[in-house]
Amino acid sequence: MRHPPDRLRNVAFVGHADSGKTSLIEAILHRTGATTRLGSVTAGTTVTDFEPEEKAKQHSFYTAVAHASSEGYGLNLIDTPGYPDFFAEATCSILAADIACIVVNARTGVGLNTRKAWKLASKHGLARMIVVNKMDADNVELDALVAQLQEAFGKRCVWFRRPKGVGAKYAGNEDALAPGSDQREAIVEAAVETDEALMEKYLEQGAISDEELARGILAGCRSGDLVPMVATSALQELGVDDVLEVLRRYMPGPLDAAPRKGVKGEVVRPEGPFLAQVFKVAIGDHGAQNYVRVLSGEATSHGAIVNLSTEGKEERTHDFQRPQGKALEPLDKLVAGDIAIIPKLDTLHTGDTISAPGGAQVVLPRPEVPEPMVSLAVTPKSRADETKLRPALDRLQREDLSFQTARNEETHELIVRGMSTLHLETVLHRMKERTKVEVEHHLPRIAYRETIRARGDARYRHKKQSGGAGEFGEVALRVIPAERGEGFVFANEVVGGAISGSYMPAIEKGIVEAMQEGVVAGFRFVDVRVEVYDGKEHPVDSKEVAFKKAGRGAFRQAVEQAKPALLEPVMLVEITVPEQHTGDIMGDLARRRSQPQGMDQTDDGTVIRALVPEAELQTYSQDLRSMTSGEGVFHMTFDHYEFLPPDKAAPLIAAHRRAAPGE
Ligand code: GDP
């Protein structure tokens, strides 16, 4: 059944984990007859938590979509994960919605992710409503909760459907808009504020019609000046009809919602040519499922689309699909306002904008997903999986924008990056479940480097006389510290032809090889000038391989005399925390060999910048989380290399000597 766009409601359920988003959607599906049985999170039978790991942990990790019909209206219900570690999914889902339904646990109130969800929804201009769920739970303190909500989000949050009783006595809601209700006046006043004509009428006549009131409320909700609150118990299916009624009567559909804007500020109107945005990609056994929100126009299946974000070529579409959790229903047409799946196209990514060939040219902004904060090195458990690992990781990366993979060419490790260890472990577990590729993980190696702090000089003779042809080469060279970042400078300063020029490339090669392996601790050697100034040849036994070995040997010996030292990578770190944590964070940074780089106050909190050695940051994500109860975020970029203090270098050098004695 298809509903016209003015009768559609696209709702993202956002908020803290455990507030009951999945259960509320389940209750809506049941109340509207979309399901015949109320699914349960604890029994693993809900429509929107269908992935095995979601059932096992009883939490949403991924976005899922379901739909329902309610009194002639179509509802697209988007379930988003509430864990901060999986917030990228929620960030992307917002792209699909016109309405954010912020679900709050009546007992625990406003949580970190409630605030994040609010911020996200307001930034994207979504109309917001608040559902206060778990009204049936013990220890609900309603007045304190309302005070907390209004303190966090303003007096614009007002009861539309107020609970009758709490806890075991909760028996559904009363209509705060009913004539005579003390709340009605406040709502009417907020509603008439949105429209001058309405305000005039109200001031003159002291009343407005229900129709006018509904129009005023819609305008207030759309502008964010009014935020309806509704109480529910999803488990007992109480208040759920009220949520539906508020959605139908007062919340904007695709035609009434604030219009989207392209990256160049172009306004997208629903009546324009076909334009849609991908907000989720799931890759299953039958290829990619690209979840899209249609923003304007229409498209028919078995036609063509183009990806405007990548300027890719035209691609043929198959039947579109409408998701009901995991179940799919074929669709032959997409219309502005629709949320649907474009299956099988492998070139789409989350955030991409698509249009019809020769059609709309507006590219929509991509979701701003949080930066990964944790890195782990992974190795396949079985050697047989080595070739399968990269494609398996690439697939995960396409599905999850906050998961990244890269090979570190310096340490030769395969690195995965994500929001937290829990996030990475969940993603890697998913890989094992789906592709049978299993990995072990550990903290990544730090890419230390070697260099020298003084000059050195050595002469090395390589001579081999075994059986047939011998090998002979002798090289004398100097090593001189070079500027940081200069890498390697090679100079031939031989005068008088002690070594012929044709052997120089072989000598240089020997040195380069020694530099790649490292001399004292097994790390890449950098920032050295090498001057070859003398040597000796043998008329028969001299050959390239001999000079290569002599070059290598001379370099290693010269380095040993030149005060070899280790360099460590230093990162520029930017930490954002609520102001009250600033002191703790600064104190902690001081213990991490950091150099402060300044501090700013922003809307998001205090931003602290510091240069910190990478080695001091390997578990920073967990430490920051515990220092700030999960509210701090940070990101870091490589800044420069600096000398590693000798007391930190010594154990690394000793470990290498033990592992490679005699070198
Ligand atoms: P989500 O993480 O926000 O999607 O929350 P879920 O829907 O997964 O619910 C979290 C837990 O709270 C589950 O154990 C639910 O059974 C329980 N729950 C959800 N809604 C209610 C409710 O209205 N009352 C009570 N008492 N428990 C609820």
XYZ file of C-alpha atoms and ligand atoms in Angstrom:
691
model
C 0.000 0.000 0.000
C 1.363 3.377 -1.040
C 0.605 6.642 0.736
C 0.801 10.048 -0.940
C 3.689 12.195 0.358
C 1.401 14.454 2.397
C 0.366 11.355 4.314
C 3.857 10.037 5.010
C 5.868 10.420 8.178
C 9.564 9.567 8.185
C 10.646 9.144 11.779
C 14.093 8.351 13.187
C 13.963 6.950 16.712
C 17.043 8.248 18.453
C 18.298 8.515 22.005
C 20.245 6.728 24.672
C 20.782 2.963 24.511
C 18.184 1.055 26.489
C 15.531 3.778 26.381
C 13.230 1.453 24.439
C 13.484 2.619 20.829
C 13.302 -0.881 19.397
C 10.476 -1.841 21.744
C 8.520 1.278 20.863
C 8.750 0.559 17.142
C 7.705 -2.991 17.889
C 4.674 -1.698 19.793
C 3.775 0.653 16.929
C 3.978 -2.214 14.431
C 1.744 -4.283 16.641
C -0.801 -1.542 17.379
C -1.131 -0.697 13.701
C -1.543 -4.314 12.650
C 1.732 -4.497 10.722
C 2.593 -7.470 12.945
C 0.203 -9.864 14.603
C 2.402 -10.492 17.603
C 4.343 -8.108 19.817
C 8.024 -8.913 19.364
C 10.370 -8.648 22.307
C 13.932 -7.437 22.685
C 14.630 -9.952 25.444
C 13.361 -12.843 23.330
C 15.187 -11.609 20.222
C 11.994 -11.459 18.169
C 11.763 -7.791 17.155
C 11.453 -6.658 13.563
C 14.272 -4.110 13.698
C 16.980 -5.906 15.719
C 17.415 -8.809 13.330
C 21.192 -9.184 13.136
C 22.557 -12.093 15.215
C 24.829 -9.884 17.331
C 21.905 -7.557 18.088
C 19.805 -10.440 19.306
C 22.662 -11.787 21.387
C 23.469 -8.462 23.072
C 19.847 -7.235 23.087
C 20.930 -3.923 21.661
C 20.680 -2.214 18.308
C 24.041 -1.873 16.580
C 22.699 -1.006 13.147
C 19.988 1.102 11.632
C 16.879 -0.801 10.572
C 13.723 0.370 8.851
C 10.126 -0.782 9.223
C 6.866 0.645 7.981
C 3.299 0.786 9.213
C -0.034 2.331 8.246
C -2.000 4.305 10.750
C -5.401 5.736 9.868
C -4.532 6.470 6.287
C -0.973 7.610 7.006
C 2.191 5.735 6.083
C 4.971 5.652 8.649
C 8.594 4.849 7.938
C 10.137 3.959 11.271
C 13.915 4.078 11.532
C 15.486 2.325 14.512
C 18.953 3.654 15.309
C 21.585 2.389 17.747
C 21.951 4.369 20.964
C 25.497 3.371 21.901
C 27.956 6.234 21.448
C 30.300 3.788 19.695
C 27.734 3.168 16.980
C 26.659 6.755 16.644
C 27.778 6.992 13.028
C 24.756 4.859 12.127
C 22.430 7.299 13.866
C 24.176 10.229 12.175
C 23.529 8.713 8.763
C 19.906 7.769 9.532
C 19.069 11.376 10.248
C 19.551 11.953 6.509
C 16.465 9.846 5.856
C 14.094 11.398 8.385
C 11.939 14.511 8.691
C 11.163 13.843 12.324
C 13.375 12.830 15.227
C 11.545 10.954 17.927
C 13.853 11.232 20.918
C 13.134 8.364 23.262
C 13.973 8.920 26.923
C 14.012 6.302 29.651
C 11.611 7.682 32.292
C 13.686 6.230 35.089
C 17.166 7.323 34.073
C 16.287 10.522 32.238
C 18.490 12.523 29.916
C 21.669 10.639 29.036
C 24.742 11.505 27.048
C 23.266 10.140 23.864
C 19.954 11.896 24.433
C 21.885 15.157 24.213
C 23.860 13.995 21.201
C 20.684 12.935 19.426
C 19.051 16.259 20.197
C 22.026 18.165 18.833
C 22.129 16.062 15.703
C 18.396 16.472 15.024
C 18.471 20.210 15.551
C 21.533 20.619 13.385
C 19.737 18.865 10.541
C 16.566 20.915 11.040
C 14.367 17.944 11.935
C 11.124 18.410 13.805
C 11.514 16.825 17.231
C 9.255 15.071 19.665
C 10.141 13.407 22.946
C 8.748 10.068 24.029
C 9.133 9.411 27.740
C 9.121 5.608 27.775
C 9.155 3.006 30.558
C 6.470 4.895 32.476
C 5.576 1.572 34.063
C 9.002 1.197 35.692
C 9.652 1.634 39.406
C 11.174 4.821 40.789
C 9.992 7.187 38.092
C 10.100 10.763 39.381
C 8.060 12.615 36.875
C 8.478 16.214 38.041
C 12.226 15.888 38.295
C 12.338 14.298 34.863
C 10.337 17.076 33.221
C 12.512 19.672 34.939
C 15.601 17.903 33.621
C 14.227 17.723 30.074
C 13.285 21.389 30.096
C 16.616 22.377 31.507
C 18.424 20.399 28.815
C 16.202 21.263 25.848
C 14.134 24.283 26.871
C 10.618 25.150 27.900
C 9.503 24.371 24.350
C 9.251 20.751 25.513
C 5.636 20.439 26.639
C 3.357 17.530 27.402
C 0.889 16.798 24.643
C -0.117 13.514 26.242
C 0.592 13.470 29.944
C 0.781 10.276 32.006
C -2.005 9.334 34.341
C -0.083 7.799 37.216
C 3.445 6.419 37.167
C 5.061 3.037 37.804
C 2.590 0.237 38.466
C -0.179 2.854 38.426
C 0.604 4.090 34.942
C -2.561 3.603 32.900
C -2.039 5.637 29.781
C -2.255 9.370 29.181
C -4.541 12.328 29.330
C -4.763 14.818 26.516
C -2.964 17.965 27.628
C -4.621 19.785 24.742
C -8.166 19.030 25.825
C -10.271 22.113 26.577
C -9.857 23.081 30.207
C -6.454 21.454 30.575
C -3.926 23.743 32.229
C -1.335 22.920 29.569
C -3.579 23.858 26.659
C -3.121 27.590 27.150
C 0.668 27.291 26.979
C 0.494 25.252 23.779
C -1.998 27.606 22.175
C 0.230 30.546 22.992
C 3.240 28.851 21.479
C 1.207 27.895 18.408
C -0.136 31.374 17.671
C 3.387 32.774 17.967
C 4.178 31.041 14.665
C 1.704 33.038 12.584
C 0.826 36.727 12.792
C -2.720 36.344 11.494
C -3.347 33.576 13.989
C -1.934 35.706 16.788
C -4.210 38.600 15.836
C -7.259 36.402 15.815
C -6.336 34.910 19.152
C -5.785 38.310 20.742
C -9.067 39.657 19.364
C -11.321 36.662 19.925
C -9.506 34.845 22.741
C -9.726 31.499 20.902
C -8.808 29.755 17.667
C -10.291 26.669 15.982
C -8.805 23.173 16.413
C -7.787 23.264 12.773
C -5.927 26.534 13.258
C -4.345 25.209 16.406
C -3.087 22.113 14.592
C -1.612 24.288 11.848
C 0.110 26.511 14.387
C 1.500 23.525 16.265
C 2.820 21.998 13.042
C 4.594 25.263 12.256
C 6.027 25.364 15.786
C 7.244 21.773 15.562
C 8.763 22.365 12.166
C 10.680 25.413 13.330
C 11.757 23.684 16.540
C 9.884 26.154 18.770
C 7.598 23.428 20.061
C 8.598 19.932 21.081
C 5.669 17.674 22.000
C 6.201 15.182 24.799
C 4.281 11.917 25.030
C 4.469 9.291 27.776
C 4.511 5.577 26.944
C 5.092 2.092 28.128
C 6.221 0.261 25.034
C 6.103 -3.081 26.816
C 2.504 -2.590 27.899
C 1.558 -0.821 24.657
C 0.301 2.180 26.587
C 0.556 5.652 25.092
C 1.598 4.204 21.747
C -1.579 5.385 20.007
C -0.840 8.854 21.353
C 2.582 8.799 19.721
C 0.896 7.887 16.439
C -1.659 10.637 16.790
C 0.950 13.297 17.488
C 2.939 12.096 14.486
C -0.085 12.251 12.192
C -1.562 15.512 13.382
C 1.316 17.721 14.356
C 4.521 16.468 12.803
C 5.632 17.379 9.278
C 5.510 15.004 6.330
C 8.012 15.192 3.455
C 6.141 18.089 1.836
C 6.009 20.163 5.007
C 9.467 19.437 6.343
C 12.212 22.043 6.112
C 13.655 21.613 2.574
C 17.105 20.019 2.180
C 19.957 22.013 0.800
C 22.735 20.903 -1.526
C 26.401 21.546 -0.811
C 26.189 24.778 -2.791
C 23.082 25.905 -0.931
C 20.623 24.814 -3.637
C 17.159 24.166 -2.215
C 15.693 20.741 -2.972
C 11.908 20.781 -3.419
C 9.920 17.530 -3.449
C 8.326 18.401 -6.810
C 11.741 18.665 -8.552
C 13.411 15.961 -10.675
C 14.433 12.641 -9.123
C 17.010 13.007 -6.355
C 17.783 10.597 -3.517
C 20.456 10.103 -0.882
C 21.975 6.844 0.354
C 21.844 6.670 4.155
C 22.895 3.073 4.752
C 24.644 0.292 2.866
C 24.323 -3.320 3.977
C 26.149 -6.033 2.091
C 24.633 -9.477 2.235
C 24.938 -12.699 0.330
C 22.942 -11.235 -2.528
C 25.046 -8.122 -2.889
C 24.587 -4.584 -1.658
C 21.403 -3.186 -0.208
C 21.501 0.565 -0.602
C 18.989 2.281 1.644
C 17.890 5.587 0.157
C 15.643 8.495 1.028
C 13.960 10.023 -2.003
C 14.017 13.798 -1.689
C 12.369 14.819 -4.915
C 10.731 13.475 -8.067
C 10.126 9.875 -9.038
C 12.024 6.923 -10.430
C 10.794 3.631 -11.847
C 12.572 0.327 -11.374
C 14.564 -1.154 -14.262
C 15.576 2.350 -15.247
C 18.909 4.110 -14.836
C 20.515 6.190 -12.120
C 23.773 8.096 -11.791
C 25.829 8.679 -8.688
C 26.360 12.442 -8.514
C 28.804 12.232 -5.608
C 31.333 10.180 -7.545
C 30.326 11.242 -11.045
C 30.072 7.557 -11.829
C 28.565 6.127 -14.957
C 24.939 5.265 -15.539
C 23.688 2.125 -13.836
C 20.592 0.021 -14.388
C 18.351 -0.568 -11.413
C 16.414 -3.717 -10.534
C 13.191 -3.895 -8.566
C 13.331 -1.502 -5.661
C 12.497 -2.924 -2.245
C 10.664 -1.792 0.825
C 12.208 -3.099 4.044
C 10.268 -4.409 6.982
C 13.256 -5.116 9.171
C 14.889 -8.002 7.339
C 11.919 -8.795 5.107
C 11.740 -7.119 1.698
C 8.829 -6.306 -0.532
C 9.343 -5.377 -4.205
C 8.503 -1.823 -5.277
C 8.266 -0.644 -8.869
C 8.464 3.044 -8.205
C 10.121 5.530 -5.863
C 8.381 8.787 -5.018
C 9.541 11.866 -3.090
C 9.421 11.065 0.609
C 9.961 7.323 0.164
C 12.478 5.303 2.087
C 13.478 2.196 0.162
C 16.292 -0.076 -0.901
C 18.026 0.037 -4.261
C 19.485 -3.455 -4.379
C 22.582 -4.896 -6.032
C 24.432 -1.732 -7.073
C 27.981 -2.058 -5.779
C 29.157 1.460 -6.464
C 27.079 3.363 -3.915
C 28.331 4.534 -0.550
C 26.583 6.000 2.444
C 26.029 9.696 1.879
C 26.080 9.524 -1.945
C 23.504 11.517 -3.881
C 21.866 9.859 -6.881
C 19.723 11.210 -9.685
C 18.441 10.144 -13.089
C 20.806 10.530 -16.083
C 20.609 14.115 -17.325
C 18.408 15.014 -14.353
C 18.992 16.855 -11.104
C 22.562 17.986 -10.414
C 22.349 18.849 -6.724
C 24.865 17.045 -4.504
C 23.752 16.744 -0.882
C 26.153 17.124 2.038
C 27.576 13.908 3.441
C 26.899 12.933 7.033
C 29.550 14.140 9.447
C 30.508 10.945 11.190
C 32.747 10.958 14.241
C 36.483 10.344 13.766
C 37.747 6.904 14.786
C 39.487 7.026 18.169
C 40.924 3.531 18.521
C 43.383 1.579 16.356
C 44.180 -2.121 16.452
C 46.507 -4.246 14.352
C 44.914 -7.395 12.951
C 46.346 -10.633 11.615
C 44.373 -13.555 10.204
C 44.194 -16.584 12.504
C 44.752 -18.873 9.591
C 47.301 -18.237 6.860
C 44.749 -19.467 4.346
C 42.658 -16.392 5.077
C 45.373 -13.896 4.196
C 43.977 -13.122 0.766
C 40.389 -13.045 1.999
C 41.053 -10.552 4.766
C 41.361 -7.346 2.760
C 38.111 -7.831 0.766
C 36.285 -8.782 3.968
C 37.517 -5.623 5.693
C 36.686 -3.475 2.662
C 33.149 -4.749 2.782
C 32.806 -3.798 6.445
C 34.245 -0.392 5.702
C 31.611 0.238 3.054
C 28.887 -0.523 5.555
C 30.211 1.478 8.461
C 31.617 4.947 7.936
C 33.302 5.027 11.333
C 35.277 1.857 10.584
C 38.468 2.294 8.572
C 41.280 0.042 7.498
C 44.756 0.760 6.207
C 48.120 -0.928 5.903
C 50.937 0.794 7.755
C 53.795 0.519 5.284
C 56.348 1.257 7.966
C 55.356 -1.377 10.501
C 53.858 -3.722 7.861
C 50.743 -4.093 9.968
C 47.131 -4.088 8.856
C 45.365 -1.513 11.002
C 41.655 -1.179 11.738
C 40.310 2.009 13.251
C 36.993 2.585 14.973
C 35.141 4.357 17.750
C 36.094 2.021 20.597
C 37.388 -1.441 21.310
C 33.772 -2.616 21.652
C 32.966 -1.170 18.240
C 35.966 -2.858 16.613
C 35.338 -6.175 18.322
C 31.700 -6.115 17.195
C 32.676 -5.330 13.624
C 35.364 -8.053 13.562
C 32.943 -10.526 15.068
C 30.506 -9.653 12.312
C 33.231 -10.371 9.775
C 33.812 -13.793 11.303
C 30.096 -14.587 11.288
C 29.624 -13.582 7.709
C 32.811 -14.481 5.893
C 34.395 -16.987 8.305
C 37.559 -14.899 8.298
C 38.818 -14.707 11.854
C 41.538 -12.370 13.093
C 43.621 -11.789 16.158
C 44.182 -8.238 17.250
C 46.695 -6.346 19.340
C 47.825 -2.784 19.894
C 49.568 -1.488 16.786
C 53.344 -1.213 16.816
C 54.641 2.306 17.041
C 56.577 3.325 13.946
C 59.741 4.370 15.745
C 62.655 5.340 13.570
C 66.403 5.287 13.951
C 68.875 8.045 13.344
C 72.237 9.352 14.595
C 73.152 12.293 16.792
C 76.853 12.570 15.845
C 79.244 11.854 13.002
C 80.723 8.441 12.465
C 83.362 6.964 10.199
C 84.115 3.345 9.227
C 86.058 1.238 6.751
C 84.724 -2.216 5.940
C 86.214 -4.958 3.802
C 84.051 -7.744 2.423
C 86.138 -10.678 1.273
C 85.080 -14.197 0.449
C 87.348 -16.886 -0.953
C 85.379 -20.091 -1.181
C 85.670 -22.538 -4.033
C 85.307 -20.768 -7.380
C 85.186 -17.009 -7.900
C 85.902 -14.820 -4.862
C 84.186 -11.650 -3.680
C 86.092 -8.498 -2.759
C 85.026 -4.965 -1.960
C 86.206 -2.358 0.499
C 84.330 0.827 1.397
C 85.216 3.747 3.660
C 82.422 6.160 4.508
C 81.278 8.885 6.879
C 77.776 9.255 8.337
C 76.600 12.755 9.221
C 73.293 13.728 10.880
C 70.924 15.363 8.387
C 67.961 17.655 8.947
C 64.771 16.082 10.318
C 62.708 14.913 7.367
C 65.612 14.872 4.935
C 65.653 11.078 4.819
C 68.792 9.902 3.063
C 71.458 11.797 1.168
C 74.182 9.811 -0.610
C 77.394 11.391 -1.850
C 80.276 9.922 -3.807
C 83.392 11.723 -2.607
C 85.970 9.261 -3.802
C 88.916 11.015 -5.439
C 91.597 9.369 -7.496
C 89.527 6.332 -8.545
C 89.992 4.116 -5.475
C 86.550 2.644 -6.338
C 85.182 2.936 -9.834
C 81.940 4.893 -10.246
C 80.138 1.828 -11.570
C 80.171 0.256 -8.092
C 78.485 3.264 -6.439
C 74.879 2.144 -7.098
C 75.660 -1.213 -5.464
C 77.148 0.492 -2.407
C 74.146 2.781 -2.161
C 71.824 -0.197 -2.447
C 73.566 -1.949 0.425
C 73.154 1.125 2.590
C 69.485 1.573 1.672
C 68.800 -2.042 2.593
C 70.519 -1.602 5.937
C 68.466 1.541 6.549
C 65.202 -0.274 5.845
C 66.076 -3.000 8.326
C 67.405 -0.589 10.939
C 70.722 -0.906 12.732
C 70.186 -0.798 16.487
C 66.509 -1.635 17.077
C 64.979 -2.880 13.851
C 63.247 0.366 12.832
C 63.588 2.332 9.623
C 66.678 4.500 9.562
C 66.282 8.145 8.537
C 67.898 11.567 8.297
C 71.487 10.733 7.495
C 74.024 11.941 4.964
C 76.453 9.251 3.835
C 79.713 10.204 2.127
C 81.722 7.403 0.569
C 85.278 8.756 0.432
C 87.592 5.807 -0.136
C 87.839 2.067 -0.745
C 89.633 -0.657 -2.618
C 88.952 -2.894 -5.616
C 90.361 -6.246 -6.707
C 90.932 -6.738 -10.446
C 89.250 -10.186 -10.502
C 87.100 -10.634 -7.388
C 85.438 -7.207 -7.213
C 81.811 -7.256 -8.254
C 78.540 -5.547 -7.414
C 77.388 -8.004 -4.754
C 80.685 -7.537 -2.896
C 80.357 -3.752 -2.832
C 76.767 -3.982 -1.745
C 77.827 -6.027 1.260
C 80.760 -3.720 1.973
C 78.493 -0.641 1.802
C 76.081 -2.234 4.225
C 78.819 -3.287 6.634
C 80.553 0.099 6.601
C 77.258 1.901 7.205
C 76.352 -0.287 10.182
C 79.769 0.175 11.775
C 79.780 3.934 11.228
C 76.330 4.233 12.787
C 77.424 2.385 15.922
C 79.985 5.129 16.539
C 77.645 7.998 15.702
C 75.448 8.005 18.821
C 72.540 6.126 17.331
C 69.156 7.138 18.727
C 65.468 6.434 18.245
C 62.838 8.874 17.053
C 59.193 8.603 18.060
C 56.082 9.917 16.312
C 54.448 12.842 18.086
C 50.782 13.515 17.461
C 48.805 16.727 17.558
C 45.821 15.842 19.728
C 42.606 17.791 20.005
C 40.424 16.823 22.941
C 36.887 18.135 23.438
C 35.389 17.749 26.910
C 32.701 19.359 29.059
C 34.308 22.277 30.867
C 34.278 20.704 34.333
C 36.719 17.989 33.174
C 39.354 20.404 31.862
C 41.538 20.229 34.983
C 41.601 16.418 35.038
C 42.451 16.228 31.370
C 45.301 18.746 31.687
C 46.711 16.937 34.715
C 46.569 13.630 32.899
C 48.205 15.075 29.770
C 51.080 16.355 31.871
C 51.838 12.742 32.814
C 51.983 11.759 29.145
C 55.104 13.772 28.159
C 52.888 16.291 26.382
C 53.496 19.855 25.235
C 50.393 22.050 25.636
C 49.335 23.913 22.499
C 46.393 25.936 23.748
C 42.769 25.764 24.720
C 39.466 27.195 23.438
C 35.907 27.360 24.648
C 33.404 26.237 22.012
C 29.732 25.264 21.904
C 30.807 21.638 22.227
C 32.867 22.261 25.372
C 36.529 22.974 26.041
C 38.897 22.089 23.223
C 42.390 21.266 24.460
C 45.291 20.927 22.041
C 48.590 19.278 22.843
C 51.501 17.523 21.219
C 51.754 14.033 22.681
C 53.978 11.069 21.739
C 51.932 8.360 20.047
C 53.227 5.798 22.537
C 51.442 7.679 25.334
C 48.111 7.561 23.504
C 47.622 3.907 22.721
C 44.800 3.433 25.208
C 43.764 7.070 25.420
C 40.247 6.427 24.190
C 39.428 4.244 27.226
C 41.204 6.601 29.625
C 39.364 9.622 28.279
C 36.107 7.772 28.506
C 36.600 6.967 32.160
C 37.814 10.476 33.017
C 34.766 12.097 31.391
C 32.054 9.417 31.809
C 32.052 8.945 28.082
C 31.543 12.587 27.189
C 35.023 13.381 25.906
C 36.080 12.941 22.299
C 39.466 13.375 20.714
C 41.190 13.117 17.440
C 44.810 13.148 16.503
C 46.980 13.682 13.495
C 50.636 12.922 13.017
C 52.741 16.010 13.641
C 56.461 15.241 13.686
C 59.230 12.909 14.891
C 61.210 13.667 18.016
C 64.038 11.949 19.914
C 62.814 9.171 22.167
C 64.290 9.634 25.678
C 67.201 7.180 26.191
C 65.489 5.409 29.106
C 62.581 4.569 26.778
C 64.856 3.655 23.862
C 67.100 1.294 25.848
C 64.550 -1.517 26.316
C 63.630 -1.416 22.613
C 67.286 -1.702 21.622
C 67.904 -4.495 24.134
C 64.864 -6.431 22.872
C 66.102 -6.166 19.309
C 69.602 -7.343 20.279
C 68.062 -10.359 21.972
C 65.927 -11.151 18.930
C 68.728 -10.659 16.388
C 72.043 -11.376 18.130
C 75.286 -11.044 16.286
C 73.964 -8.600 13.704
P 16.808 0.528 22.730
O 18.221 0.155 23.078
O 16.536 1.976 22.982
O 16.361 0.077 21.376
O 15.878 -0.205 23.817
P 15.141 -1.614 23.705
O 13.867 -1.476 22.984
O 16.136 -2.600 23.217
O 14.788 -1.856 25.230
C 15.771 -1.981 26.220
C 15.242 -2.788 27.371
O 14.184 -2.076 28.009
C 14.633 -4.126 26.962
O 14.961 -5.066 27.929
C 13.155 -3.869 26.944
O 12.408 -5.016 27.220
C 12.992 -2.846 28.043
N 11.869 -1.927 27.800
C 11.579 -1.288 26.644
N 10.473 -0.550 26.790
C 10.048 -0.721 28.062
C 8.934 -0.205 28.820
O 8.115 0.563 28.358
N 8.862 -0.607 30.115
C 9.767 -1.440 30.689
N 9.596 -1.762 31.942
N 10.798 -1.948 30.006
C 10.949 -1.591 28.714
